[in-house]
Coordinates of N, CA and C in Angstrom, one line a residue:
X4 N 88.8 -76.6 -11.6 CA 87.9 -75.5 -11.5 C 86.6 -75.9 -12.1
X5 N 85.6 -75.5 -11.2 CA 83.9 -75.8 -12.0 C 83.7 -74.9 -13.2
X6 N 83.5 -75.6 -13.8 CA 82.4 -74.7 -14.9 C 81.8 -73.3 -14.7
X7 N 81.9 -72.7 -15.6 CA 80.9 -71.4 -15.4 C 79.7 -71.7 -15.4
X8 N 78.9 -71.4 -14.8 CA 76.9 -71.3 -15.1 C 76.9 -70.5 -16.3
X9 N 75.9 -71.0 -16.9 CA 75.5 -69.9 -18.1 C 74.5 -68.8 -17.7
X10 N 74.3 -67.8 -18.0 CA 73.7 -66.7 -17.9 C 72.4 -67.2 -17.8
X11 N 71.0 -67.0 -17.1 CA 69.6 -67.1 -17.1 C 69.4 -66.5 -18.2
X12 N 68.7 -66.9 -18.8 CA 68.4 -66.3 -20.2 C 66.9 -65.3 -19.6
X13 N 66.4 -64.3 -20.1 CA 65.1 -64.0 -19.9 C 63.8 -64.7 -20.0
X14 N 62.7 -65.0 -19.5 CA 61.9 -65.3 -20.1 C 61.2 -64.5 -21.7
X15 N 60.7 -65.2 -22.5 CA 60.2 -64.2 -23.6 C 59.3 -63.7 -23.2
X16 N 58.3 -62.8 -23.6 CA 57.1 -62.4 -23.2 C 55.9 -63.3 -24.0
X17 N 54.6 -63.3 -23.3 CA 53.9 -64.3 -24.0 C 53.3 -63.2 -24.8
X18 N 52.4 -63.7 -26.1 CA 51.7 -62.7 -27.2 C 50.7 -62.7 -26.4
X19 N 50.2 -61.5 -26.6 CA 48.9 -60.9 -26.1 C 47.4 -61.9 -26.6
X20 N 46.7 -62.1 -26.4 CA 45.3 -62.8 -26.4 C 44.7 -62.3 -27.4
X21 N 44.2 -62.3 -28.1 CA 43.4 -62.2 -29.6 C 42.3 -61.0 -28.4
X22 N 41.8 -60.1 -29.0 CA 40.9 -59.5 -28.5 C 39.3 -60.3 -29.0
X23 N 38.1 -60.3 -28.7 CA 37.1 -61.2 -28.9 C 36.0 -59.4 -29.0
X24 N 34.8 -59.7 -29.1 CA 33.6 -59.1 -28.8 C 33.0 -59.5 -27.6
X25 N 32.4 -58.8 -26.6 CA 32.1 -59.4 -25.5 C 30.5 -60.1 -26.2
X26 N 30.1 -60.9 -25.4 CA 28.8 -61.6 -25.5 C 28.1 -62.2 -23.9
X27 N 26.7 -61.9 -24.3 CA 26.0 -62.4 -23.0 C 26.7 -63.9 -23.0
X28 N 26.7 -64.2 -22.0 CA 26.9 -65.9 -20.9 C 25.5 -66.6 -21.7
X29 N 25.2 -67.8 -22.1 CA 24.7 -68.4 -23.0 C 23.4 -69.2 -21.3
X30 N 22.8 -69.1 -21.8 CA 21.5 -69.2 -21.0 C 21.6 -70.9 -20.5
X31 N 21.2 -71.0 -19.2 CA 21.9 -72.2 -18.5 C 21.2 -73.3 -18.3
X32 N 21.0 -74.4 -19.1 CA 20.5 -75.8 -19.4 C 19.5 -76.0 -18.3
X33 N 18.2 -76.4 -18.4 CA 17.3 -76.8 -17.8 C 18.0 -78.2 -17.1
X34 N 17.6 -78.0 -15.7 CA 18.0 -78.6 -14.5 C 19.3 -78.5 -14.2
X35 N 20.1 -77.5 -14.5 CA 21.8 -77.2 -14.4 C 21.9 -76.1 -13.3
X36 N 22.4 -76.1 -12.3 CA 22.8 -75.4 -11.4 C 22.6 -73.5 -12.5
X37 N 22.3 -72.5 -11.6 CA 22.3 -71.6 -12.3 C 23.8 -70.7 -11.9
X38 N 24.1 -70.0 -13.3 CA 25.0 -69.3 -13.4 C 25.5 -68.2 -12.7
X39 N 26.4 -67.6 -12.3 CA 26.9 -66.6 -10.9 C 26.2 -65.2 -11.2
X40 N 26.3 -65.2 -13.1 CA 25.2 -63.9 -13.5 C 24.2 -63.9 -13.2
X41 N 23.4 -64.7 -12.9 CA 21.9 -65.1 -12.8 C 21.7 -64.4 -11.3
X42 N 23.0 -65.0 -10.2 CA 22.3 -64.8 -8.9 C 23.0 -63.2 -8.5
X43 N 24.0 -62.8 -9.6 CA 24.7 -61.3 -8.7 C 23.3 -60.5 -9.7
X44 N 22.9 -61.0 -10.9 CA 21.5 -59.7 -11.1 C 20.1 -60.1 -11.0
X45 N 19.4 -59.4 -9.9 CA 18.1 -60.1 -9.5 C 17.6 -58.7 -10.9
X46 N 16.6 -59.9 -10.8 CA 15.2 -59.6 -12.2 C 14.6 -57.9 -11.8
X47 N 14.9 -57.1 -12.2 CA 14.3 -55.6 -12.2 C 13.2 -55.4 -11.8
X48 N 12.1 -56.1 -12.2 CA 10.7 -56.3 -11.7 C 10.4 -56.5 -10.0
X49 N 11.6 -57.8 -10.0 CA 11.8 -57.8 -8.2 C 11.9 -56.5 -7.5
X50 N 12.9 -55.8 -7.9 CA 13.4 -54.8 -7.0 C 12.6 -53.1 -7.1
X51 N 11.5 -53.3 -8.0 CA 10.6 -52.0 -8.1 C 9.5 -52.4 -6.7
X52 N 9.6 -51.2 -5.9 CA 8.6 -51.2 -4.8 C 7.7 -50.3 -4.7
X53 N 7.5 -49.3 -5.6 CA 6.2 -48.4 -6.2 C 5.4 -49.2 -7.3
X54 N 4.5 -49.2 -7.8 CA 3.7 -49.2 -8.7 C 3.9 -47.7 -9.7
X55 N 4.2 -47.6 -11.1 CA 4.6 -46.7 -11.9 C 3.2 -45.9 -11.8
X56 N 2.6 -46.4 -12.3 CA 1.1 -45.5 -12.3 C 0.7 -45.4 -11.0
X57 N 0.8 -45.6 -10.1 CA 0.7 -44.7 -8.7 C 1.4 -43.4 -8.6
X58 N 2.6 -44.2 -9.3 CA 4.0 -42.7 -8.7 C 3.7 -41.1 -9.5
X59 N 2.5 -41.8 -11.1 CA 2.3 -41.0 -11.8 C 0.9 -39.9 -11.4
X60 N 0.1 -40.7 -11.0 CA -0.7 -40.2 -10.6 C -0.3 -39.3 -9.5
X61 N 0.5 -39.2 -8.6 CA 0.5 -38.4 -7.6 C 1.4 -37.1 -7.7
X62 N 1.5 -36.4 -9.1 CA 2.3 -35.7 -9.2 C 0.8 -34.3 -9.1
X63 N 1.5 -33.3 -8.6 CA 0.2 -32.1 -8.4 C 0.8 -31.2 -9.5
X64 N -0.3 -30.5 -10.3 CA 0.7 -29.4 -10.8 C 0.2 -28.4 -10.3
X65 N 1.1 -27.1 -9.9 CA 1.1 -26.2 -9.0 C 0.8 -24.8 -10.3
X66 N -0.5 -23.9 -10.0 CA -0.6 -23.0 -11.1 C 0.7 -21.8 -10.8
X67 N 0.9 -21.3 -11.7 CA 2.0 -20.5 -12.3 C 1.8 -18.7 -11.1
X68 N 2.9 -18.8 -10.6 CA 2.6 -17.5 -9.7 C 2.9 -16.1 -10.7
X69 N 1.4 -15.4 -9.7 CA 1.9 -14.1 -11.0 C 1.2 -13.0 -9.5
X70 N 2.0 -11.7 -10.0 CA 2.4 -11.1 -8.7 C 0.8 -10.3 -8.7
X71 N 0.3 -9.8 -7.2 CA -1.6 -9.5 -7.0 C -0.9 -8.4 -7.9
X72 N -2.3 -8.1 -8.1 CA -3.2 -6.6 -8.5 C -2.6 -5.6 -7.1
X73 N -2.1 -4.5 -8.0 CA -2.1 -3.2 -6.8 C -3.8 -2.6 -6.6
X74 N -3.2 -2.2 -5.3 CA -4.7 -1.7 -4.7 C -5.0 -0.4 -5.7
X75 N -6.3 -0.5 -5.8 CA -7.2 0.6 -6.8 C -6.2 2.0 -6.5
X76 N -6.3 2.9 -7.0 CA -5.9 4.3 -6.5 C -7.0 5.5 -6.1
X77 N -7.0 5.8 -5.0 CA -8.1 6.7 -4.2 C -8.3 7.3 -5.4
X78 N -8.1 7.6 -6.0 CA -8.4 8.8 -6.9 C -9.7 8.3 -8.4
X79 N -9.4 7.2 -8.2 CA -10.0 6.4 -9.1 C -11.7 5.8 -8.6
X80 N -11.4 6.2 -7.1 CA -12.6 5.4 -6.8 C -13.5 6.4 -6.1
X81 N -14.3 7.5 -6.1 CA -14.8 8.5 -5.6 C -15.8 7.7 -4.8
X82 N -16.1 8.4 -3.2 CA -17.0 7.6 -2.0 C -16.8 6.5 -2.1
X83 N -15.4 6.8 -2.0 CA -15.2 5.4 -1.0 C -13.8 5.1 0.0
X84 N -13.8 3.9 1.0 CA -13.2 4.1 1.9 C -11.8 3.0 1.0
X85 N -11.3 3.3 2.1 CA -9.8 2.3 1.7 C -9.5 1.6 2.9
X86 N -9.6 0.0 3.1 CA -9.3 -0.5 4.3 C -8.4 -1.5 4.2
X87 N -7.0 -1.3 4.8 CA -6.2 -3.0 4.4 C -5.7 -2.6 2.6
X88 N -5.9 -1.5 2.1 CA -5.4 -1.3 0.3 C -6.5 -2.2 0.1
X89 N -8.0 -2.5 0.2 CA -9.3 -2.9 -0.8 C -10.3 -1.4 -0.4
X90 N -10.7 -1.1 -1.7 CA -11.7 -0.1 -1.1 C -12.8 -0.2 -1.2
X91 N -13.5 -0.1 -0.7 CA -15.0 -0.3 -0.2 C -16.0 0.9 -0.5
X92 N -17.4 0.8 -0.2 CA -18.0 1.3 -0.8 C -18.4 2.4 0.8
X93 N -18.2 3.6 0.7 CA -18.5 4.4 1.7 C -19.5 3.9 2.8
X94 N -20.7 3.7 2.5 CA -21.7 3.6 3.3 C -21.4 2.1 3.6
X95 N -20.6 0.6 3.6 CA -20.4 0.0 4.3 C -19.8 0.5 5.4
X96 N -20.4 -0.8 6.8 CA -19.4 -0.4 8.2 C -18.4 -0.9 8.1
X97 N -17.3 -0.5 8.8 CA -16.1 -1.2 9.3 C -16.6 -2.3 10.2
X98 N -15.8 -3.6 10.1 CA -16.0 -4.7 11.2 C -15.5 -4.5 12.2
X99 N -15.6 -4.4 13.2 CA -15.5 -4.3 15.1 C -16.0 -3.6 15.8
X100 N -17.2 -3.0 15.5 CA -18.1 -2.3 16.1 C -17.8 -0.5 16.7
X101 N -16.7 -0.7 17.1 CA -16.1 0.2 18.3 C -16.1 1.4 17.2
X102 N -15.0 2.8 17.4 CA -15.3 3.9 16.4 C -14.9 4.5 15.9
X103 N -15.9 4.9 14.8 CA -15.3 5.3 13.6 C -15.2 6.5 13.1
X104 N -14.2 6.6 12.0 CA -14.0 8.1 11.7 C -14.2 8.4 10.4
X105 N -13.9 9.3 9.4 CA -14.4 9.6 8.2 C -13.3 10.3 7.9
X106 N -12.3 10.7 6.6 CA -11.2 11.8 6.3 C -11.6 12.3 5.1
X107 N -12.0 13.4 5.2 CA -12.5 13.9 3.8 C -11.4 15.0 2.9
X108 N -11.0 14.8 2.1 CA -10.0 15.7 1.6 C -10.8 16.7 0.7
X109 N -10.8 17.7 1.2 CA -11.1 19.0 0.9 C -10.5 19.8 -0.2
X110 N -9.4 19.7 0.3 CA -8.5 20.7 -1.1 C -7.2 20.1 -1.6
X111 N -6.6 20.3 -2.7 CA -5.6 19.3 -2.6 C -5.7 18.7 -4.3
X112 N -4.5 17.6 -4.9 CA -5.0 17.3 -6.1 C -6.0 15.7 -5.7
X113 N -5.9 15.6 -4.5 CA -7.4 14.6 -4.3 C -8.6 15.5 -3.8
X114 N -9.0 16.5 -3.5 CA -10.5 16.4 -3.5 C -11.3 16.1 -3.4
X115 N -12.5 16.5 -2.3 CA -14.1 15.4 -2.9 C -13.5 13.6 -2.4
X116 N -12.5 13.2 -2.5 CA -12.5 12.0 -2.1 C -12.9 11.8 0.0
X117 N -13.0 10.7 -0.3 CA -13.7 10.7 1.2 C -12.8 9.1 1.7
X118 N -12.9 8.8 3.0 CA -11.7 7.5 3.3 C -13.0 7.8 4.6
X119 N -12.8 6.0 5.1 CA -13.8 5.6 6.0 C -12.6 5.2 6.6
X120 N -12.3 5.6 8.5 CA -11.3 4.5 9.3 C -12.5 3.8 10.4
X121 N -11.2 2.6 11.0 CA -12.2 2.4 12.0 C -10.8 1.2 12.5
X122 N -11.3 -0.4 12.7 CA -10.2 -1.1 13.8 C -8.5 -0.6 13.1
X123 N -8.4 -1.0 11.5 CA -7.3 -1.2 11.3 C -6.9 0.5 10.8
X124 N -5.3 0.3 11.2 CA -4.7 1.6 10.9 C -4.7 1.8 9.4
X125 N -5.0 3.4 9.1 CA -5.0 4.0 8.0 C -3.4 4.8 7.3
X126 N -2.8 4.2 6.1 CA -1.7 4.4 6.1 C -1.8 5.2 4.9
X127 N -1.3 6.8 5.4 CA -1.6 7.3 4.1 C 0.0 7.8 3.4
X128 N -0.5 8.2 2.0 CA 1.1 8.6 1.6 C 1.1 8.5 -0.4
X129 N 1.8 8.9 -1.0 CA 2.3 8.6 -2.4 C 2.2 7.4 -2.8
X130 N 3.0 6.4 -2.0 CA 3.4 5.0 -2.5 C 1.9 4.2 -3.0
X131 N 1.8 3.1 -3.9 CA 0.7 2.3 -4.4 C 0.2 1.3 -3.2
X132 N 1.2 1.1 -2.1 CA 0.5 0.4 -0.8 C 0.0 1.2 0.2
X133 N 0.0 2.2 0.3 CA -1.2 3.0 1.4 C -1.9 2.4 0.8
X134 N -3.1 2.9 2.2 CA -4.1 2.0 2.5 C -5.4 3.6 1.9
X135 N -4.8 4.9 1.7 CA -5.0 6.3 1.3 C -3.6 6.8 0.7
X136 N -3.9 6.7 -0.5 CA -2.9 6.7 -1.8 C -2.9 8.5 -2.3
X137 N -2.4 9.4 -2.0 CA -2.3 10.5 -1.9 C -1.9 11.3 -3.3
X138 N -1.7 12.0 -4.3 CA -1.3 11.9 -5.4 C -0.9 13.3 -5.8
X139 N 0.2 13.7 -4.8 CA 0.7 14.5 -4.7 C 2.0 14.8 -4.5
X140 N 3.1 15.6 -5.3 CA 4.6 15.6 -5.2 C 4.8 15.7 -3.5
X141 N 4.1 16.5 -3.3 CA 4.5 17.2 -1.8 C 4.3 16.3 -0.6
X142 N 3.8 15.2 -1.0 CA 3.6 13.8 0.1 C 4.4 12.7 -0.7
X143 N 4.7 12.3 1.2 CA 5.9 11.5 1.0 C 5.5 10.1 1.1
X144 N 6.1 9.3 0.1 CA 5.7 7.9 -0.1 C 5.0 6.9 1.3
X145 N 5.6 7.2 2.1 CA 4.7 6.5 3.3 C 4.5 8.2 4.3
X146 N 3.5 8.7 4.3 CA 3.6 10.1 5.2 C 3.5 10.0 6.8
X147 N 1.7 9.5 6.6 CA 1.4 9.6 7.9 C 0.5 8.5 8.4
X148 N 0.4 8.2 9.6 CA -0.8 6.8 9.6 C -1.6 7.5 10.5
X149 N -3.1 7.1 10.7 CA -4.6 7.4 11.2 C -4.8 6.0 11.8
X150 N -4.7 6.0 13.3 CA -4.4 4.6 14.0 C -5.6 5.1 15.3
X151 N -6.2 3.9 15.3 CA -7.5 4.6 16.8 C -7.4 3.3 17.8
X152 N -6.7 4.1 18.9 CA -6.3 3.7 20.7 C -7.8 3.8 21.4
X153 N -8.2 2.7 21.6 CA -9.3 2.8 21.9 C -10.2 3.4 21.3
X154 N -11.4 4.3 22.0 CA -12.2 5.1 21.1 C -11.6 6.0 20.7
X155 N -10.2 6.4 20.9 CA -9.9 8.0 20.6 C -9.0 7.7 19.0
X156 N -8.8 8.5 18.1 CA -8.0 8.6 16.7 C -6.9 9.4 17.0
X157 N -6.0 8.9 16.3 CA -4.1 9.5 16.2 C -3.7 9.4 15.0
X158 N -3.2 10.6 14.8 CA -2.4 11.3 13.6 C -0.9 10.7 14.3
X159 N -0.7 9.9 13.2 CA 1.7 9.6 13.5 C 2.0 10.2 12.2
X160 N 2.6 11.0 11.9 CA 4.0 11.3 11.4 C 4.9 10.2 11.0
X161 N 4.7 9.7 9.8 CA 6.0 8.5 9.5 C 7.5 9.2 9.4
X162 N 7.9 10.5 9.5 CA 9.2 11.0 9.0 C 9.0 11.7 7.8
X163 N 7.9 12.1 7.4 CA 7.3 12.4 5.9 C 8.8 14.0 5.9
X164 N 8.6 14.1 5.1 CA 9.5 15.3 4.1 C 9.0 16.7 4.9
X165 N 7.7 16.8 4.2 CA 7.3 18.1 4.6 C 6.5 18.1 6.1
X166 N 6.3 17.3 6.3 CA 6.0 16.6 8.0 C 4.3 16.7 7.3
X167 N 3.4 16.9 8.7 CA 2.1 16.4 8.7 C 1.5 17.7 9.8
X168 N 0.6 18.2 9.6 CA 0.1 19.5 10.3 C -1.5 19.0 10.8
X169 N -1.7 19.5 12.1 CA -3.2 19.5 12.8 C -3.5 20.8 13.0
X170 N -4.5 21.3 12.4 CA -4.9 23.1 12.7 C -3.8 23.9 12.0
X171 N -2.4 22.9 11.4 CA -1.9 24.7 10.6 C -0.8 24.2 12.0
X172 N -0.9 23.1 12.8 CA 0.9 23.0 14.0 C 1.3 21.9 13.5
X173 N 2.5 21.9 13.3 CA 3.2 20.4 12.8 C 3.0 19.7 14.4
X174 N 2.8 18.1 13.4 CA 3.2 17.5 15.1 C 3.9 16.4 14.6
X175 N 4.6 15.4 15.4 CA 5.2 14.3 15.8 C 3.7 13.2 15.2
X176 N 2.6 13.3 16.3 CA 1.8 12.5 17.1 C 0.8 13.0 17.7
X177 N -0.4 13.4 17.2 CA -1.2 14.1 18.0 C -2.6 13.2 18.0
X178 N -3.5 13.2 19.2 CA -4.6 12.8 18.7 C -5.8 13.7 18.1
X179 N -6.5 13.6 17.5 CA -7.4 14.4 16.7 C -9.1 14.1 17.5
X180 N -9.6 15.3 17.4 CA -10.5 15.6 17.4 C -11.7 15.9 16.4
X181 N -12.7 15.3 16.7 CA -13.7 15.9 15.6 C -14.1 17.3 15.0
X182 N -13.6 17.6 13.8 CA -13.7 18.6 13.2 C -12.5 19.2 13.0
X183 N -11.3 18.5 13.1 CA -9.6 18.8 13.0 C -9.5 18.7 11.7
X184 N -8.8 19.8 11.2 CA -8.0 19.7 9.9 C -6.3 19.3 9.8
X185 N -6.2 18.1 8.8 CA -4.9 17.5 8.6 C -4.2 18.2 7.7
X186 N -3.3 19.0 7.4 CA -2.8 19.0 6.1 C -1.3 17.7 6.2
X187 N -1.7 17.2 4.6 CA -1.0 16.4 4.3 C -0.2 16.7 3.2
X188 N 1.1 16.8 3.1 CA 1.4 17.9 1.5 C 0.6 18.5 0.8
X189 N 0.3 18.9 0.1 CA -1.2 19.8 -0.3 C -2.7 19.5 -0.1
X190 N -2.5 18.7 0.5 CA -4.1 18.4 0.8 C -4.3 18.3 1.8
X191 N -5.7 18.9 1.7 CA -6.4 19.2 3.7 C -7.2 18.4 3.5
X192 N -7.1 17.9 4.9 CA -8.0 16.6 5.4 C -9.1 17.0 6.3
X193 N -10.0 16.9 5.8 CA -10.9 17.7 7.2 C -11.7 15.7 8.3
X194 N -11.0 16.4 9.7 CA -11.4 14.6 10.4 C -12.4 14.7 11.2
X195 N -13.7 13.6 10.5 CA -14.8 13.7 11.6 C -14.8 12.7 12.2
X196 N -15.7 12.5 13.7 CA -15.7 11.1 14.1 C -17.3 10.9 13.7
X197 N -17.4 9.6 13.2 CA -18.4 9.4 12.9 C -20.0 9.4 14.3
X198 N -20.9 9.8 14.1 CA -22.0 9.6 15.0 C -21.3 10.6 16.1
X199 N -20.7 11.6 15.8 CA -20.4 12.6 17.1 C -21.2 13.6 16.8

């Protein structure tokens, strides 16, 4: 009978490696082939393709947004017109030649105020963006607009609350005549066309 084999014994395990501090690779002898560190990290300088003070110079600073000025309030500016929400000084013309009208408010808590129309539509109402700022509970923040189709002028009705009256008739949409009275919530409008 053969012998028994003896049992494989395990290998032991080896001891672990002393732990070190890491340290740079020691700089590589004049005329000595160079080091694998050398060629996997190119020089930083190489790889910049701006100029820093160019990149610096080209920065813009942008001034700080702050929200416009609301348009003046009719009420504040007696003889004068309102075109676009700027108001102007009565006796300038409107730019486009073609023609023009005048809204004088007669009675009302505006009064005495006077509004110059002419190309661009007249948007009147409560709110601080009419173009004729109205200052009255009884008018409605956007009411009515003063829009001119050719030579002729038109009263629209925006959907206002208490609506919009020509002569004392409610309308929709009417065109106006020289010498028409608007009521607009409490205030009457009396509408001329200019040079008629």
């Amino acid at each position: 009978m053969a012998p028994e084999a003896a049992p494989a014994s395990e290998p032991e395990p080896a001891a672990p490696a002393p732990s070190r501090p890491w340290q740079a690779p020691a700089p590589a002898e004049a005329g000595a082939s160079s080091s694998v560190a050398e060629t996997m990290v190119p020089d930083v300088a190489a790889t910049m393709t701006a100029d820093a003070a160019a990149a610096r110079d080209s920065t813009t600073l942008m001034p700080v947004w702050s929200p416009p000025a609301p348009p003046p309030a009719a009420g504040d500016l007696p003889d004068t017109m309102a075109i676009g929400g700027l108001a102007q000084p009565a006796s300038t013309a409107v730019p486009g030649g073609g023609a023009q009208a005048e809204l004088t408010i007669e009675s009302g808590p505006d009064a005495g105020h006077t509004h110059r129309a002419g190309d661009s539509a007249l948007r009147l109402g409560r709110s601080p963006d009419n173009d004729v700022i109205l200052r009255d509970p009884a008018t409605s923040g956007h009411h009515a607009r003063l829009e001119r189709r050719g030579d002729q002028f038109w009263i629209v009705d925006l959907g206002s609350t208490n609506g919009t009256l020509v002569n004392g008739e409610p309308i929709q949409e009417k065109q106006l005549s020289h010498g028409d009275r608007v009521t607009i919530g409490q205030n009457a409008v009396h509408f001329s066309v200019l040079g008629a």
